[in-house]
Short mmCIF file of C-alpha atoms in Angstrom, two decimals:
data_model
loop_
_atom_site.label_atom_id
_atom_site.label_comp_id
_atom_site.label_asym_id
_atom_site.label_seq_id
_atom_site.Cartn_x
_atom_site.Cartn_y
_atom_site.Cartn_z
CA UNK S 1 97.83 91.25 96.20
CA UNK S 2 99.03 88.96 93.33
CA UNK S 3 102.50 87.73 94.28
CA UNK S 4 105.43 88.04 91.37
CA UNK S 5 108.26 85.96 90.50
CA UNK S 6 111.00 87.43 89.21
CA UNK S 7 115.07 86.30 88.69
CA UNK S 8 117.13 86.69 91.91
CA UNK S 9 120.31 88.13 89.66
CA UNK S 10 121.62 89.45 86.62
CA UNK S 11 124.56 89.69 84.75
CA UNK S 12 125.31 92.28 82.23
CA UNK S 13 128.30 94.83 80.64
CA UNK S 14 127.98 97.90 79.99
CA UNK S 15 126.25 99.39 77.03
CA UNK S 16 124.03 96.31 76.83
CA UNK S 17 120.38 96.58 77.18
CA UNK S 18 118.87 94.13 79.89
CA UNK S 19 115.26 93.19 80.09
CA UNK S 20 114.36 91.73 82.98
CA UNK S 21 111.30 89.36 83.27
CA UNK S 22 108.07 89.80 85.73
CA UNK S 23 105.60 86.76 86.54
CA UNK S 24 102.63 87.77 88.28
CA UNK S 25 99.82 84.71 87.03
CA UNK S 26 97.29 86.22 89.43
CA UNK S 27 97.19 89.59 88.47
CA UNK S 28 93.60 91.04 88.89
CA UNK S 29 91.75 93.45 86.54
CA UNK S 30 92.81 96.46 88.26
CA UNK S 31 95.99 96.07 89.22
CA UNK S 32 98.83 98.19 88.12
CA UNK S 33 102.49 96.96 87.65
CA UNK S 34 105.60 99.04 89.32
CA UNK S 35 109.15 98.80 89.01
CA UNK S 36 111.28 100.23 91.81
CA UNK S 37 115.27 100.41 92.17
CA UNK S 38 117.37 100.37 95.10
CA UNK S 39 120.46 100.78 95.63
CA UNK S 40 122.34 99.62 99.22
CA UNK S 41 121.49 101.39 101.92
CA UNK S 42 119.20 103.87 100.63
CA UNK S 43 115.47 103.98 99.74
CA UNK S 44 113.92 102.93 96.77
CA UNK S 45 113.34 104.74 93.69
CA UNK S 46 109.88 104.78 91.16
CA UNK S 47 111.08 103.31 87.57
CA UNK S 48 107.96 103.35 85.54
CA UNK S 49 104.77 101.73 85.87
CA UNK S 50 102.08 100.65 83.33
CA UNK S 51 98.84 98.90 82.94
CA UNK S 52 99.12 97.26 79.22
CA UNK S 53 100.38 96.86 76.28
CA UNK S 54 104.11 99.51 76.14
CA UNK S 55 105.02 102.59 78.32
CA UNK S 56 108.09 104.63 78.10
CA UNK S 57 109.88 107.31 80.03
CA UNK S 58 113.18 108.61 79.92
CA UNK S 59 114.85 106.13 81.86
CA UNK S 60 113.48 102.65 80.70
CA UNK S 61 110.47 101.01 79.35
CA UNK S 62 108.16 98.75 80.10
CA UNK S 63 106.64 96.08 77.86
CA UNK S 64 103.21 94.18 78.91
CA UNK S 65 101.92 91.43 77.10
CA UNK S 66 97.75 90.66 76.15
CA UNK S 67 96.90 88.93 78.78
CA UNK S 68 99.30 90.51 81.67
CA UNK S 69 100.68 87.81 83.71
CA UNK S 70 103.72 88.95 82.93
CA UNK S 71 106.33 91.98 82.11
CA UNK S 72 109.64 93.14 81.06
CA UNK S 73 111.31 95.96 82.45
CA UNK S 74 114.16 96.73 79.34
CA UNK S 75 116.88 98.59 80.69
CA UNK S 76 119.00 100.49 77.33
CA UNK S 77 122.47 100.70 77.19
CA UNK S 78 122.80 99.69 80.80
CA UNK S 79 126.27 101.67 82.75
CA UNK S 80 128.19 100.46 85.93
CA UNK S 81 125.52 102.76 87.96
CA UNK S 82 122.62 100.70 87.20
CA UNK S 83 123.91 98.23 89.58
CA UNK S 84 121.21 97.57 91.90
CA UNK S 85 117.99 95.51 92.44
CA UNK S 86 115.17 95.89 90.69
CA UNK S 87 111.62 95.22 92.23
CA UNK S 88 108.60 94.03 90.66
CA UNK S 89 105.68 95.23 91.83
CA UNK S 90 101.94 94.55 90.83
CA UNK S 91 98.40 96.08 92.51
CA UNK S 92 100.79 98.78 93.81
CA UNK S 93 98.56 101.57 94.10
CA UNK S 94 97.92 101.73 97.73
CA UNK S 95 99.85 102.54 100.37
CA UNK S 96 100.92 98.62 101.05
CA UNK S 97 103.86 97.53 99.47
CA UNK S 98 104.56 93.61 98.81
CA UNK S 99 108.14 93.65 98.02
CA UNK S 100 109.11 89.97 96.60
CA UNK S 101 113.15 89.29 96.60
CA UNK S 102 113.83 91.67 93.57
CA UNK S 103 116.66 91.06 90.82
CA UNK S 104 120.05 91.95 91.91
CA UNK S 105 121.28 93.58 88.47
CA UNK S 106 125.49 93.71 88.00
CA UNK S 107 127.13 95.42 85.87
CA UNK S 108 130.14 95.06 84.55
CA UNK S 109 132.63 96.99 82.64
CA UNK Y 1 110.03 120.11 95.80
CA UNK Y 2 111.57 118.63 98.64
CA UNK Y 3 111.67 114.85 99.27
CA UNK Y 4 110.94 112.41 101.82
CA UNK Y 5 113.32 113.24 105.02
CA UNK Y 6 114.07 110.94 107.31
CA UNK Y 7 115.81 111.83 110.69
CA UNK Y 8 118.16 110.46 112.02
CA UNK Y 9 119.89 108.82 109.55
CA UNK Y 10 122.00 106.42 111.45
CA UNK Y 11 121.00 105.76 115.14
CA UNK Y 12 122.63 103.19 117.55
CA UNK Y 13 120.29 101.89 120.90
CA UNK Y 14 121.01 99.01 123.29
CA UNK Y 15 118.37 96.05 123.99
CA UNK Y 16 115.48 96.79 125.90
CA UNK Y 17 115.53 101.01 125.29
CA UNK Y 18 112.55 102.31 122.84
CA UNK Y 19 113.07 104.56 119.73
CA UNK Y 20 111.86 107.10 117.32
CA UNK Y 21 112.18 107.70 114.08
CA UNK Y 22 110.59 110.72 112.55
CA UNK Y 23 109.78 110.77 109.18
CA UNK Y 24 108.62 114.59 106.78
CA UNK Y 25 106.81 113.68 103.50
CA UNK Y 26 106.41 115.29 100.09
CA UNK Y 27 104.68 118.22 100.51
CA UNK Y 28 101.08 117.91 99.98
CA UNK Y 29 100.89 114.14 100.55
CA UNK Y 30 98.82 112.96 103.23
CA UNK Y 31 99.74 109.20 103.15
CA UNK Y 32 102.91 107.99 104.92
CA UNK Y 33 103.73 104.32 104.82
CA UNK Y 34 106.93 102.63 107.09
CA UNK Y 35 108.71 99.71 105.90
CA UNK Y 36 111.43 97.59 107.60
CA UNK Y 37 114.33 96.20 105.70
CA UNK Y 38 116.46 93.58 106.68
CA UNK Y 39 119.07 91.63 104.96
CA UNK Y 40 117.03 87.70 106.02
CA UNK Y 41 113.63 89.24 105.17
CA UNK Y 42 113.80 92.13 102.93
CA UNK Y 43 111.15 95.09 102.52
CA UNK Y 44 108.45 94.42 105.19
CA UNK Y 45 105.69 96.61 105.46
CA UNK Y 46 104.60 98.06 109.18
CA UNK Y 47 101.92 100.51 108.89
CA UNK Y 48 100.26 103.24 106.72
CA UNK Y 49 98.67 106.49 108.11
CA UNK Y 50 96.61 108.77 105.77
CA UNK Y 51 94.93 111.97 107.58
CA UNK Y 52 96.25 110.94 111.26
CA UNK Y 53 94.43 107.78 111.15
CA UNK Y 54 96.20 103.95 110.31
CA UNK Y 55 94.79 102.90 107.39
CA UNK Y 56 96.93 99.62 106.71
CA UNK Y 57 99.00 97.48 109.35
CA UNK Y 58 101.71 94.69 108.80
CA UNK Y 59 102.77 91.81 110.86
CA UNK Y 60 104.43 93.19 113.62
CA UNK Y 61 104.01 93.42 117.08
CA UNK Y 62 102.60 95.41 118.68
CA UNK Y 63 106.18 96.92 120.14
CA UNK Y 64 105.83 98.86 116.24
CA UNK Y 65 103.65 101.68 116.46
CA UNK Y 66 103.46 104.55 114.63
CA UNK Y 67 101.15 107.96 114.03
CA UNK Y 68 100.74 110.73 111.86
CA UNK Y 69 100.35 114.42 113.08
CA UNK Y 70 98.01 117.00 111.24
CA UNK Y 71 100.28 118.18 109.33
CA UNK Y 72 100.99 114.72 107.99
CA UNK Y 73 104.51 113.76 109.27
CA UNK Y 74 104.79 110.55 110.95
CA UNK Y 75 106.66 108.86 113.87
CA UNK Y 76 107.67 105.95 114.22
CA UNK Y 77 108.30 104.32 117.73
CA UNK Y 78 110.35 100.89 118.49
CA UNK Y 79 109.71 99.99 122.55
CA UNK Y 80 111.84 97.20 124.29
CA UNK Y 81 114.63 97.28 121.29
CA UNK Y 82 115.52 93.77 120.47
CA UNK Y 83 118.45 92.67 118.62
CA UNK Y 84 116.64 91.19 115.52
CA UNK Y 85 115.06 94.83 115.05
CA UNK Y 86 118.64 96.29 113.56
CA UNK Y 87 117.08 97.20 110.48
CA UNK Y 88 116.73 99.89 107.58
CA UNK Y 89 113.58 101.65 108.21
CA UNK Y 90 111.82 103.20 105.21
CA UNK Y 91 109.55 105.76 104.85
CA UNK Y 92 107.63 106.66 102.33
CA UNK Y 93 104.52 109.14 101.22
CA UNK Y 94 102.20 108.44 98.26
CA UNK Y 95 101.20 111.01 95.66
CA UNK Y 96 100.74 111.14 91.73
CA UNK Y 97 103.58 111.81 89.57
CA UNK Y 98 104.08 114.24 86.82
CA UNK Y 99 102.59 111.71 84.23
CA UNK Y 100 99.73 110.95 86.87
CA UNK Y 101 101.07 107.71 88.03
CA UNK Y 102 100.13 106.76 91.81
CA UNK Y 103 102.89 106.01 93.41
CA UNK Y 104 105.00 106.05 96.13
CA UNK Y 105 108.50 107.87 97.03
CA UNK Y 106 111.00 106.77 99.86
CA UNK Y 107 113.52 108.90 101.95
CA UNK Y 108 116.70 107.38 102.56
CA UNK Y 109 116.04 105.69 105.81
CA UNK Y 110 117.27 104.91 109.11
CA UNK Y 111 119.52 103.06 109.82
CA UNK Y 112 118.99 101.50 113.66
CA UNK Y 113 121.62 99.22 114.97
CA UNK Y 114 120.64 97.47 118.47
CA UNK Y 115 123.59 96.47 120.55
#
């Protein structure tokens, strides 16, 4: 499973949008890329996931570049209760997991 | 349609007792997948089941064990409770999304502390 790198935290205020940055250099030709949230204590939650090029849902988008070793997960107008961290996940179709450290998102008012 | 449940929610052992954790998926999901979290380590994988059978194991000893019933909820068991296995434990069951996306969805975990 291609491992990711991603920023251990983020700073933002409200109303801002945040985009936060996925490297995953060894991403193989059919591997998907998932973003999860969690919040303390509780499980995490599906974001949006995406193959190539720019996928949307209601929540936040997700933009992937030619050659996919990397992505950005763009958060819009970003409130207090996005606070939480945000994992990166690539080949994550099975049932394994590979959580890396995530991005510990916190915003402010 | 119901979530992932997870009982207990909060459960408190001493060292050396054994645990377990039950877990209910989605309905109509057959895969169930546990994952430990701990502040030093963060998400872990343990072990996946799909259709009663492990399909996928982590690196953990073999104190972890797990199994899925027919009608796919899981257990989870913990023997000879350690200290260092106070954890968040995660379950979660895979199955496709309303916009056909494979992927999977967590209940809200245990929460095992081991005095």
């Amino acid at each position: 499973l291609a491992k990711t790198t991603q920023p251990i935290s983020m700073d933002s205020y409200e109303g801002q949008e945040v985009n936060i940055t996925c490297s995953h250099n060894n991403i193989a030709t059919n591997d998907y890329i998932t973003w999860y949230q969690q919040f303390p204590s509780q499980g995490p939650r599906f974001i949006i996931q995406g193959y190539k090029t720019k996928v949307t849902n209601e929540v936040a988008s997700l933009f992937i570049p030619a050659d996919r070793k990397s992505s950005t997960l763009s958060l819009p107008r970003v409130s207090l209760s996005d606070t939480a961290v945000y994992y990166c996940l690539v080949g994550a179709t099975g049932g394994k997991l590979i959580f890396g450290q995530g991005t510990e998102l916190s915003v402010k008012p | 349609k119901a979530g992932v449940t997870q009982t207990p929610r909060y459960l408190i052992k001493t060292r050396g007792q054994q645990v377990t954790l039950s877990c209910s998926p989605i309905s109509g999901h057959r895969s169930v997948s546990w994952y430990q979290q701990t502040p030093g380590q963060g998400l872990q994988f343990l072990f996946e089941y799909f259709s009663e059978t492990q399909r996928n194991k982590g690196n953990f000893p073999g104190r972890f064990s797990g199994r899925q019933f027919s009608n796919s909820r899981s257990e989870m068991n913990v023997s000879t409770l350690e200290l260092g296995d106070s954890a968040l434990y995660l379950c979660a069951s895979r199955g496709y999304s309303d916009r056909g996306e494979n992927i999977q969805y967590f209940g809200a975990g245990t929460r095992l502390s081991v005095l």
